[in-house]
Amino acid sequence: METILIKALQLILSLSILVVIHEFGHFLFARLFKIRVEKFYLFFNPWFSLFKFKPKNSDTEYGIGWLPLGGYVKISGMIDESMDKEQMAQPAQPWEFRSKPAWQRLLVMVGGVLFNFILAIIIYGIILFSWGDSYIPVKSVKNGMTFSQTAKELGGYQERDIILSIDGKDMNNRSGVLNMNTFMQFLDAKQVVVEREGKQVTLTMPEKFAENVIGAEDLQPPYYYWTSTRLDTVSDAAKAAGLQKGDSILSVNGNNVTSWMQLSGEISKKENKGKYIAITYMRDSLTATVKVLVNDENKIGIGGVSPIYDVKTDKFSFLKAIPSGAVLGVETLKGYVAQMRFVFSSKGVQNLSGFAGIGNLFPPAWDWHAFWSMTAFLSIVLAFMNILPIPALDGGHIMFLLYEVITRRQPNEKFMERAQMVGMIFLLLLLVVANGNDIIRIFFK
C-alpha cells in the first residue's frame, strides 16, 4: 500500500507541474497579445471547484478542480472544451481570441507545447548539472548481455553477446541501457556487430524485427545486461519451500534458464499466478527441485546478485548542462516519435497505459533523480501528444489556424464546434481504452 501511495504522489505532483506549465504557456501568449483569459485551472471543475479565487482588478479566475484529468485556461472568444456557444453567438470583442490576427492565435496555441518542451530541456539540464550523466561503457560489460526469446530467435542474438555497434554506430547506452533512443536504435537496426566469445560477429536483422519484438508474448525487455541466476535474497515463503541464499536456479517448470531475465520471465508467466511451480536449483554442486507458490504479483520472493559494473559519470558545468539538456531532449523526442508507429498496431493498442501504467514508471521509493527524469520525459510526451492534429488538442487548433493562414479565411464556426466535439469523444474513448488496459493488467494478468 505504501508503494502505491508513493507512486501515486509522484504521478500527481509530476502531472500537476506539467499541466500548470503547459497552461501557463497558453496564458502568457494570450496576455501578451491582450487576449482576456477568463479561467486558469489545475484539473477540471465540472459543477464545483476545490479552490478558486479572482484577484482584484483581474479578469482571470484561478482555481483547482476536483477531476484530475489535466487542466485548462478558458480564453475569451475561443472554441474549446468549454463549448461556450452563448459567448460565441455574441459579436466579437477586441479582447477576444477570434478578433486577433491568425499569427497571434497560432502562437497562443503553440505556447503550451513550447513551454512543455522548454521545461523538459531545463529539467534535463539541471539533472546533468546536479547528478551528471551515468552510463556503463561497453568495455565494462564483461559478463555480456541477455536477450528476449524473440530477439534471439529472429535476430540471432545469443546469451552473453555484447552489442558493440548498430548500423556502424557505437552502441548508445548513455543515460541507462533502456532509454528511449537506445531502445529504438536496437529495434530499427539493420546490422549489429556483437562480441561473442572474444570474436566479433555481424548479425543481419530480418524485416519487421521491431514489430515482432514489440508484439511478442514473452513480456521481456528485448535486451539487458546479463545477470546470473544466483540468489542473494530469499523471502520466508521461498525459504519454507527449500530455497536458500547462494542457490543457482537452473530451470523453471523444466525450462532451462541461464540469466536472471530468463528466470524472471519464466516465473512471471500469467498462467503461473497463484500456482506452484517447479524450481530446480544447484547448491554446492548438488541439484534438487522444489515446489514454490507464485503470489498474486507473479513473484516467488527471491532476489539476485547485482552485477558490479564500471559505471562512468560525466560531469557538466552549468553553461554546458543546458545545451546538453537540449540535445538529450531532442534525442528523447526523436525516440518517442519513432516508437509511435507501434501504437497503431493491435499489440500497440493493448499496450496503451492509463494513469496506473504511467504511475508504475515511477520508483517505489521517493528518488528525486528518478522523479525529475520521468517528469522531463512526460513533459516531452505531453508536448508531442498535444501537437497531434486532433480536434480538441492544441494540434487540432493549430491545424485549423494553418488552414486559415494558407487560405486566408476562417473555417466555419459550426464545423469547428462539431470537430471539437468529435475530438473530445475520441480522446475520452482513448482514455477509457488506456485505463481499461490498466484494469485488465491489474486484475487479469
Short mmCIF file of C-alpha atoms in Angstrom, two decimals:
data_model
loop_
_atom_site.label_atom_id
_atom_site.label_comp_id
_atom_site.label_asym_id
_atom_site.label_seq_id
_atom_site.Cartn_x
_atom_site.Cartn_y
_atom_site.Cartn_z
CA MET A 1 0.00 0.00 0.00
CA GLU A 2 2.85 2.38 0.85
CA THR A 3 4.47 1.72 -2.54
CA ILE A 4 1.22 2.53 -4.37
CA LEU A 5 0.84 5.75 -2.37
CA ILE A 6 4.40 6.90 -3.12
CA LYS A 7 3.96 6.22 -6.84
CA ALA A 8 0.57 7.97 -6.86
CA LEU A 9 2.01 11.06 -5.12
CA GLN A 10 4.88 11.24 -7.60
CA LEU A 11 2.45 10.91 -10.52
CA ILE A 12 0.11 13.62 -9.19
CA LEU A 13 2.97 16.03 -8.46
CA SER A 14 4.60 15.42 -11.84
CA LEU A 15 1.39 15.85 -13.84
CA SER A 16 0.42 18.93 -11.82
CA ILE A 17 3.74 20.60 -12.69
CA LEU A 18 3.38 19.69 -16.36
CA VAL A 19 -0.24 20.86 -16.62
CA VAL A 20 0.46 24.21 -14.90
CA ILE A 21 3.48 24.89 -17.14
CA HIS A 22 1.55 23.85 -20.27
CA GLU A 23 -1.42 26.09 -19.48
CA PHE A 24 0.90 28.93 -18.45
CA GLY A 25 2.33 28.83 -21.98
CA HIS A 26 -1.14 29.49 -23.41
CA PHE A 27 -1.84 32.08 -20.70
CA LEU A 28 1.39 34.04 -21.25
CA PHE A 29 0.96 34.42 -25.01
CA ALA A 30 -2.73 35.28 -24.60
CA ARG A 31 -1.92 38.07 -22.13
CA LEU A 32 0.99 39.20 -24.32
CA PHE A 33 -1.50 39.86 -27.13
CA LYS A 34 -4.05 41.38 -24.72
CA ILE A 35 -6.48 38.47 -25.02
CA ARG A 36 -8.72 38.02 -21.99
CA VAL A 37 -8.21 34.78 -20.04
CA GLU A 38 -11.32 34.00 -18.01
CA LYS A 39 -10.09 30.93 -16.10
CA PHE A 40 -6.78 29.23 -15.26
CA TYR A 41 -7.39 25.84 -13.65
CA LEU A 42 -5.35 22.88 -12.50
CA PHE A 43 -7.63 19.86 -13.02
CA PHE A 44 -11.17 20.16 -14.35
CA ASN A 45 -14.07 21.58 -12.34
CA PRO A 46 -17.44 20.39 -13.65
CA TRP A 47 -20.17 21.57 -11.22
CA PHE A 48 -17.79 22.76 -8.49
CA SER A 49 -14.17 23.65 -7.63
CA LEU A 50 -11.99 22.60 -4.72
CA PHE A 51 -10.46 26.05 -4.62
CA LYS A 52 -10.81 29.27 -6.59
CA PHE A 53 -10.01 32.94 -6.30
CA LYS A 54 -10.12 36.02 -8.52
CA PRO A 55 -7.66 38.80 -7.76
CA LYS A 56 -8.96 42.34 -7.59
CA ASN A 57 -8.93 44.13 -10.96
CA SER A 58 -8.22 40.83 -12.75
CA ASP A 59 -10.28 39.17 -15.47
CA THR A 60 -8.92 35.72 -14.60
CA GLU A 61 -10.29 33.24 -12.07
CA TYR A 62 -7.62 30.86 -10.74
CA GLY A 63 -8.59 27.53 -9.24
CA ILE A 64 -8.16 23.82 -8.63
CA GLY A 65 -10.79 21.41 -9.92
CA TRP A 66 -11.75 18.04 -8.48
CA LEU A 67 -11.32 15.93 -11.64
CA PRO A 68 -7.56 15.22 -12.07
CA LEU A 69 -7.55 14.74 -15.84
CA GLY A 70 -5.42 17.73 -16.77
CA GLY A 71 -6.19 21.42 -16.63
CA TYR A 72 -7.23 24.32 -18.82
CA VAL A 73 -7.26 28.04 -19.49
CA LYS A 74 -10.54 29.45 -20.77
CA ILE A 75 -9.70 32.07 -23.35
CA SER A 76 -12.40 34.55 -24.38
CA GLY A 77 -13.77 34.07 -27.87
CA MET A 78 -12.24 30.66 -28.49
CA ILE A 79 -13.97 27.37 -29.30
CA ASP A 80 -12.54 24.98 -26.72
CA GLU A 81 -13.57 22.17 -24.37
CA SER A 82 -15.95 24.53 -22.54
CA MET A 83 -18.12 24.65 -25.71
CA ASP A 84 -19.39 28.11 -24.68
CA LYS A 85 -21.82 28.62 -27.58
CA GLU A 86 -23.52 31.57 -25.88
CA GLN A 87 -20.31 33.60 -25.91
CA MET A 88 -19.53 32.64 -29.49
CA ALA A 89 -23.02 33.80 -30.58
CA GLN A 90 -22.25 37.37 -29.42
CA PRO A 91 -20.43 39.93 -31.63
CA ALA A 92 -16.65 39.57 -31.45
CA GLN A 93 -14.93 41.85 -28.95
CA PRO A 94 -11.43 43.34 -29.39
CA TRP A 95 -10.08 41.41 -26.35
CA GLU A 96 -11.24 38.05 -27.71
CA PHE A 97 -9.15 35.31 -29.28
CA ARG A 98 -11.21 35.30 -32.51
CA SER A 99 -10.54 39.01 -33.04
CA LYS A 100 -6.77 38.66 -33.17
CA PRO A 101 -4.61 38.04 -36.27
CA ALA A 102 -4.02 34.40 -37.18
CA TRP A 103 -0.31 34.55 -36.32
CA GLN A 104 -1.08 35.72 -32.77
CA ARG A 105 -3.69 32.99 -32.28
CA LEU A 106 -1.18 30.47 -33.64
CA LEU A 107 1.41 31.49 -31.04
CA VAL A 108 -1.20 31.25 -28.26
CA MET A 109 -1.95 27.66 -29.27
CA VAL A 110 1.73 26.71 -29.71
CA GLY A 111 2.58 28.19 -26.30
CA GLY A 112 1.62 25.12 -24.25
CA VAL A 113 3.64 22.68 -26.33
CA LEU A 114 6.58 25.08 -26.49
CA PHE A 115 6.67 25.54 -22.72
CA ASN A 116 6.50 21.78 -22.10
CA PHE A 117 9.49 21.18 -24.35
CA ILE A 118 11.43 24.07 -22.79
CA LEU A 119 10.62 22.65 -19.34
CA ALA A 120 12.00 19.24 -20.37
CA ILE A 121 15.23 20.85 -21.60
CA ILE A 122 15.61 22.81 -18.33
CA ILE A 123 14.97 19.70 -16.23
CA TYR A 124 17.42 17.61 -18.24
CA GLY A 125 19.98 20.40 -17.93
CA ILE A 126 19.55 20.58 -14.15
CA ILE A 127 19.78 16.78 -13.90
CA LEU A 128 23.07 16.79 -15.84
CA PHE A 129 24.41 19.65 -13.71
CA SER A 130 23.33 18.07 -10.39
CA TRP A 131 23.89 14.35 -10.98
CA GLY A 132 25.84 14.15 -14.25
CA ASP A 133 25.24 11.50 -16.89
CA SER A 134 25.98 7.99 -15.62
CA TYR A 135 26.36 5.10 -18.02
CA ILE A 136 28.08 1.76 -18.42
CA PRO A 137 30.80 1.67 -21.10
CA VAL A 138 30.60 -1.41 -23.31
CA LYS A 139 34.12 -2.44 -22.31
CA SER A 140 32.99 -2.93 -18.71
CA VAL A 141 30.13 -5.31 -19.63
CA LYS A 142 32.37 -8.31 -19.08
CA ASN A 143 29.53 -10.74 -18.39
CA GLY A 144 27.75 -9.88 -21.62
CA MET A 145 24.10 -9.18 -22.25
CA THR A 146 20.89 -11.17 -22.20
CA PHE A 147 18.12 -11.07 -24.79
CA SER A 148 14.45 -11.92 -25.01
CA GLN A 149 13.50 -15.20 -26.65
CA THR A 150 12.03 -13.34 -29.65
CA ALA A 151 15.21 -11.29 -30.14
CA LYS A 152 17.29 -14.49 -30.05
CA GLU A 153 15.06 -16.40 -32.44
CA LEU A 154 14.66 -13.62 -35.02
CA GLY A 155 17.87 -11.62 -34.66
CA GLY A 156 20.34 -14.41 -33.96
CA TYR A 157 21.44 -12.99 -30.61
CA GLN A 158 22.90 -15.38 -28.05
CA GLU A 159 23.23 -15.18 -24.28
CA ARG A 160 26.38 -13.27 -23.23
CA ASP A 161 26.69 -11.41 -26.56
CA ILE A 162 27.87 -7.81 -26.16
CA ILE A 163 26.48 -5.28 -28.64
CA LEU A 164 29.40 -3.23 -29.96
CA SER A 165 27.78 -1.23 -32.76
CA ILE A 166 24.45 -0.81 -34.53
CA ASP A 167 24.46 0.13 -38.23
CA GLY A 168 28.04 1.34 -37.93
CA LYS A 169 27.44 3.46 -34.81
CA ASP A 170 28.66 2.64 -31.32
CA MET A 171 26.04 1.19 -29.01
CA ASN A 172 24.26 4.19 -27.48
CA ASN A 173 23.83 3.15 -23.87
CA ARG A 174 24.09 6.55 -22.21
CA SER A 175 21.53 7.52 -19.57
CA GLY A 176 20.52 3.90 -19.00
CA VAL A 177 20.54 0.74 -21.04
CA LEU A 178 16.86 1.01 -21.97
CA ASN A 179 16.46 4.72 -22.64
CA MET A 180 14.08 5.58 -25.47
CA ASN A 181 16.67 6.45 -28.11
CA THR A 182 18.80 3.36 -27.40
CA PHE A 183 15.68 1.20 -27.46
CA MET A 184 14.71 2.43 -30.95
CA GLN A 185 18.32 2.17 -32.13
CA PHE A 186 18.19 -1.53 -31.21
CA LEU A 187 14.74 -2.19 -32.72
CA ASP A 188 15.39 -0.42 -36.04
CA ALA A 189 18.83 -1.93 -36.59
CA LYS A 190 19.75 -3.44 -39.95
CA GLN A 191 23.17 -4.81 -38.99
CA VAL A 192 24.54 -5.32 -35.49
CA VAL A 193 28.11 -6.19 -34.53
CA VAL A 194 28.40 -8.20 -31.32
CA GLU A 195 31.31 -9.60 -29.39
CA ARG A 196 30.81 -13.35 -28.89
CA GLU A 197 33.39 -15.46 -27.07
CA GLY A 198 36.13 -12.93 -27.86
CA LYS A 199 35.25 -12.62 -31.56
CA GLN A 200 33.25 -10.04 -33.49
CA VAL A 201 30.12 -11.39 -35.19
CA THR A 202 27.87 -9.44 -37.57
CA LEU A 203 24.14 -10.08 -37.32
CA THR A 204 21.65 -9.06 -40.01
CA MET A 205 18.17 -8.26 -38.73
CA PRO A 206 15.13 -9.58 -40.64
CA GLU A 207 12.26 -7.41 -41.89
CA LYS A 208 9.68 -6.41 -39.27
CA PHE A 209 12.09 -7.31 -36.48
CA ALA A 210 10.89 -4.34 -34.43
CA GLU A 211 7.19 -5.15 -34.88
CA ASN A 212 7.71 -8.79 -33.88
CA VAL A 213 9.78 -7.92 -30.80
CA ILE A 214 7.22 -5.33 -29.64
CA GLY A 215 4.34 -7.73 -30.26
CA ALA A 216 5.98 -10.70 -28.55
CA GLU A 217 4.14 -12.54 -25.79
CA ASP A 218 7.22 -13.16 -23.63
CA LEU A 219 6.83 -9.79 -21.83
CA GLN A 220 10.62 -9.41 -21.52
CA PRO A 221 12.82 -6.43 -22.36
CA PRO A 222 14.45 -7.20 -25.73
CA TYR A 223 17.91 -6.85 -24.16
CA TYR A 224 19.59 -6.11 -20.85
CA TYR A 225 22.85 -6.65 -19.02
CA TRP A 226 23.39 -10.31 -18.16
CA THR A 227 22.96 -11.28 -14.51
CA SER A 228 23.37 -14.76 -13.06
CA THR A 229 20.52 -16.76 -11.51
CA ARG A 230 22.32 -16.96 -8.15
CA LEU A 231 20.06 -15.99 -5.25
CA ASP A 232 21.05 -13.14 -2.95
CA THR A 233 17.76 -12.58 -1.08
CA VAL A 234 15.13 -15.19 -0.26
CA SER A 235 11.74 -14.48 1.34
CA ASP A 236 10.39 -16.55 4.22
CA ALA A 237 7.92 -18.26 1.87
CA ALA A 238 10.69 -19.20 -0.58
CA LYS A 239 12.86 -20.43 2.33
CA ALA A 240 10.00 -22.59 3.58
CA ALA A 241 9.82 -24.14 0.12
CA GLY A 242 13.52 -25.08 0.34
CA LEU A 243 15.45 -22.27 -1.40
CA GLN A 244 18.47 -20.61 0.22
CA LYS A 245 20.76 -17.67 -0.42
CA GLY A 246 23.55 -18.75 -2.77
CA ASP A 247 21.44 -21.27 -4.72
CA SER A 248 21.74 -21.03 -8.50
CA ILE A 249 18.46 -21.58 -10.36
CA LEU A 250 18.77 -23.97 -13.30
CA SER A 251 15.20 -24.30 -14.58
CA VAL A 252 11.56 -23.34 -14.02
CA ASN A 253 8.93 -25.97 -14.80
CA GLY A 254 11.54 -27.84 -16.81
CA ASN A 255 12.56 -24.79 -18.89
CA ASN A 256 16.28 -24.07 -18.57
CA VAL A 257 17.30 -20.55 -17.50
CA THR A 258 20.79 -19.09 -17.75
CA SER A 259 20.13 -15.44 -16.84
CA TRP A 260 18.07 -13.56 -14.31
CA MET A 261 15.92 -12.05 -17.09
CA GLN A 262 15.06 -15.54 -18.33
CA LEU A 263 14.31 -16.63 -14.77
CA SER A 264 12.01 -13.65 -14.15
CA GLY A 265 10.26 -14.22 -17.48
CA GLU A 266 9.55 -17.87 -16.71
CA ILE A 267 8.25 -17.16 -13.20
CA SER A 268 6.04 -14.22 -14.25
CA LYS A 269 4.11 -16.08 -16.95
CA LYS A 270 0.45 -15.28 -16.40
CA GLU A 271 -0.51 -18.98 -16.22
CA ASN A 272 1.74 -19.37 -13.13
CA LYS A 273 -0.09 -16.81 -10.98
CA GLY A 274 -1.41 -18.40 -7.78
CA LYS A 275 0.06 -21.81 -8.65
CA TYR A 276 3.02 -23.90 -7.52
CA ILE A 277 5.94 -24.07 -9.97
CA ALA A 278 8.90 -26.44 -10.06
CA ILE A 279 12.23 -24.70 -9.36
CA THR A 280 15.38 -26.72 -10.00
CA TYR A 281 18.49 -25.31 -8.32
CA MET A 282 22.13 -26.14 -7.69
CA ARG A 283 23.67 -25.93 -4.19
CA ASP A 284 27.28 -26.97 -3.57
CA SER A 285 27.39 -28.99 -6.83
CA LEU A 286 24.18 -30.83 -5.88
CA THR A 287 20.89 -30.28 -7.69
CA ALA A 288 17.33 -30.51 -6.37
CA THR A 289 13.81 -29.47 -7.32
CA VAL A 290 11.27 -27.79 -5.06
CA LYS A 291 7.69 -26.54 -5.48
CA VAL A 292 7.25 -22.81 -4.86
CA LEU A 293 3.99 -20.80 -4.82
CA VAL A 294 3.73 -17.83 -7.19
CA ASN A 295 1.98 -14.96 -5.41
CA ASP A 296 -0.64 -12.52 -6.74
CA GLU A 297 2.14 -10.27 -8.09
CA ASN A 298 3.57 -13.18 -10.14
CA LYS A 299 6.63 -13.40 -7.89
CA ILE A 300 8.07 -16.00 -5.52
CA GLY A 301 10.07 -13.70 -3.24
CA ILE A 302 13.65 -14.02 -4.48
CA GLY A 303 16.32 -11.52 -5.48
CA GLY A 304 19.51 -11.91 -7.48
CA VAL A 305 23.10 -10.80 -7.04
CA SER A 306 23.55 -7.34 -8.51
CA PRO A 307 26.41 -7.27 -11.02
CA ILE A 308 29.30 -4.87 -10.46
CA TYR A 309 29.99 -2.63 -13.45
CA ASP A 310 32.42 0.18 -14.05
CA VAL A 311 29.83 2.96 -14.12
CA LYS A 312 31.17 6.15 -15.68
CA THR A 313 29.70 9.55 -14.82
CA ASP A 314 30.27 12.61 -16.99
CA LYS A 315 30.01 15.89 -15.07
CA PHE A 316 28.68 19.11 -16.61
CA SER A 317 29.19 22.76 -15.79
CA PHE A 318 26.01 24.85 -15.66
CA LEU A 319 26.83 26.50 -19.00
CA LYS A 320 27.37 23.12 -20.64
CA ALA A 321 24.46 21.37 -18.91
CA ILE A 322 21.65 23.36 -20.56
CA PRO A 323 22.73 22.81 -24.20
CA SER A 324 23.45 19.17 -23.35
CA GLY A 325 19.95 19.01 -21.84
CA ALA A 326 18.59 20.31 -25.14
CA VAL A 327 20.41 17.53 -27.01
CA LEU A 328 19.02 14.94 -24.59
CA GLY A 329 15.52 16.42 -25.00
CA VAL A 330 15.71 16.24 -28.79
CA GLU A 331 17.03 12.64 -28.67
CA THR A 332 14.22 11.64 -26.31
CA LEU A 333 11.63 13.25 -28.60
CA LYS A 334 13.07 11.50 -31.66
CA GLY A 335 12.99 8.15 -29.87
CA TYR A 336 9.41 8.67 -28.71
CA VAL A 337 8.21 9.77 -32.15
CA ALA A 338 9.93 6.76 -33.75
CA GLN A 339 8.12 4.28 -31.49
CA MET A 340 4.69 5.88 -32.05
CA ARG A 341 4.17 3.71 -35.12
CA PHE A 342 3.68 0.72 -32.82
CA VAL A 343 0.66 2.36 -31.19
CA PHE A 344 -1.40 1.81 -34.33
CA SER A 345 -0.93 -1.97 -34.28
CA SER A 346 -3.23 -4.37 -32.43
CA LYS A 347 -0.49 -5.04 -29.87
CA GLY A 348 0.14 -1.32 -29.56
CA VAL A 349 -3.47 -0.68 -28.56
CA GLN A 350 -3.25 -3.45 -25.96
CA ASN A 351 -0.07 -1.90 -24.55
CA LEU A 352 -1.59 1.57 -24.08
CA SER A 353 -1.40 2.59 -20.43
CA GLY A 354 -3.55 4.91 -18.36
CA PHE A 355 -2.77 6.57 -15.05
CA ALA A 356 -1.89 3.32 -13.27
CA GLY A 357 0.54 2.33 -16.02
CA ILE A 358 2.19 5.76 -16.00
CA GLY A 359 2.36 5.71 -12.20
CA ASN A 360 4.21 2.39 -12.33
CA LEU A 361 7.01 4.11 -14.27
CA PHE A 362 7.95 5.96 -11.08
CA PRO A 363 10.17 4.18 -8.49
CA PRO A 364 8.59 2.57 -5.39
CA ALA A 365 10.71 4.80 -3.11
CA TRP A 366 10.96 8.56 -3.49
CA ASP A 367 14.00 9.38 -5.62
CA TRP A 368 14.39 12.95 -6.86
CA HIS A 369 16.68 11.99 -9.73
CA ALA A 370 14.19 9.41 -11.00
CA PHE A 371 11.26 11.76 -10.37
CA TRP A 372 12.72 14.62 -12.39
CA SER A 373 13.92 12.28 -15.16
CA MET A 374 10.39 10.87 -15.51
CA THR A 375 8.85 14.36 -15.32
CA ALA A 376 11.10 15.56 -18.17
CA PHE A 377 10.16 12.52 -20.25
CA LEU A 378 6.42 13.01 -19.58
CA SER A 379 6.78 16.69 -20.48
CA ILE A 380 8.08 15.68 -23.90
CA VAL A 381 5.29 13.11 -24.25
CA LEU A 382 2.69 15.75 -23.34
CA ALA A 383 4.18 18.21 -25.83
CA PHE A 384 4.17 15.67 -28.65
CA MET A 385 0.69 14.31 -27.92
CA ASN A 386 -0.75 17.84 -27.79
CA ILE A 387 0.76 18.80 -31.15
CA LEU A 388 -1.02 15.93 -32.93
CA PRO A 389 -3.61 17.32 -35.40
CA ILE A 390 -6.62 16.06 -33.45
CA PRO A 391 -9.50 18.46 -32.74
CA ALA A 392 -9.74 19.25 -29.01
CA LEU A 393 -5.93 19.13 -28.77
CA ASP A 394 -3.62 22.08 -29.41
CA GLY A 395 -2.58 20.42 -32.66
CA GLY A 396 -6.18 20.47 -33.90
CA HIS A 397 -6.42 24.23 -33.31
CA ILE A 398 -3.03 24.73 -34.95
CA MET A 399 -4.17 22.70 -37.98
CA PHE A 400 -7.23 24.96 -38.48
CA LEU A 401 -5.12 28.08 -37.95
CA LEU A 402 -2.60 26.96 -40.58
CA TYR A 403 -5.53 26.37 -42.93
CA GLU A 404 -6.63 29.95 -42.24
CA VAL A 405 -3.14 31.33 -42.84
CA ILE A 406 -2.86 29.48 -46.17
CA THR A 407 -6.40 30.10 -47.48
CA ARG A 408 -6.88 33.46 -45.74
CA ARG A 409 -10.32 32.52 -44.49
CA GLN A 410 -11.52 31.12 -41.20
CA PRO A 411 -13.17 27.70 -41.00
CA ASN A 412 -16.91 27.75 -40.34
CA GLU A 413 -17.65 28.04 -36.59
CA LYS A 414 -20.29 25.30 -36.72
CA PHE A 415 -17.75 23.00 -38.33
CA MET A 416 -15.21 23.93 -35.63
CA GLU A 417 -17.72 23.13 -32.88
CA ARG A 418 -18.53 19.73 -34.39
CA ALA A 419 -14.83 18.95 -34.91
CA GLN A 420 -14.16 19.89 -31.28
CA MET A 421 -16.92 17.55 -30.13
CA VAL A 422 -15.62 14.67 -32.28
CA GLY A 423 -12.10 15.22 -30.95
CA MET A 424 -13.31 15.21 -27.35
CA ILE A 425 -15.23 11.96 -27.87
CA PHE A 426 -12.15 10.37 -29.46
CA LEU A 427 -9.94 11.43 -26.55
CA LEU A 428 -12.45 10.14 -24.00
CA LEU A 429 -12.57 6.78 -25.78
CA LEU A 430 -8.76 6.68 -25.80
CA LEU A 431 -8.79 7.44 -22.08
CA VAL A 432 -11.26 4.61 -21.47
CA VAL A 433 -9.17 2.13 -23.50
CA ALA A 434 -5.88 3.09 -21.82
CA ASN A 435 -7.26 2.92 -18.27
CA GLY A 436 -9.24 -0.20 -19.17
CA ASN A 437 -5.96 -1.86 -20.16
CA ASP A 438 -4.58 -0.94 -16.72
CA ILE A 439 -7.55 -2.59 -15.02
CA ILE A 440 -7.17 -5.73 -17.12
CA ARG A 441 -3.45 -5.94 -16.29
CA ILE A 442 -4.06 -5.46 -12.56
CA PHE A 443 -6.86 -7.99 -12.19
CA PHE A 444 -6.42 -10.48 -15.02
CA LYS A 445 -2.70 -10.58 -15.91
#
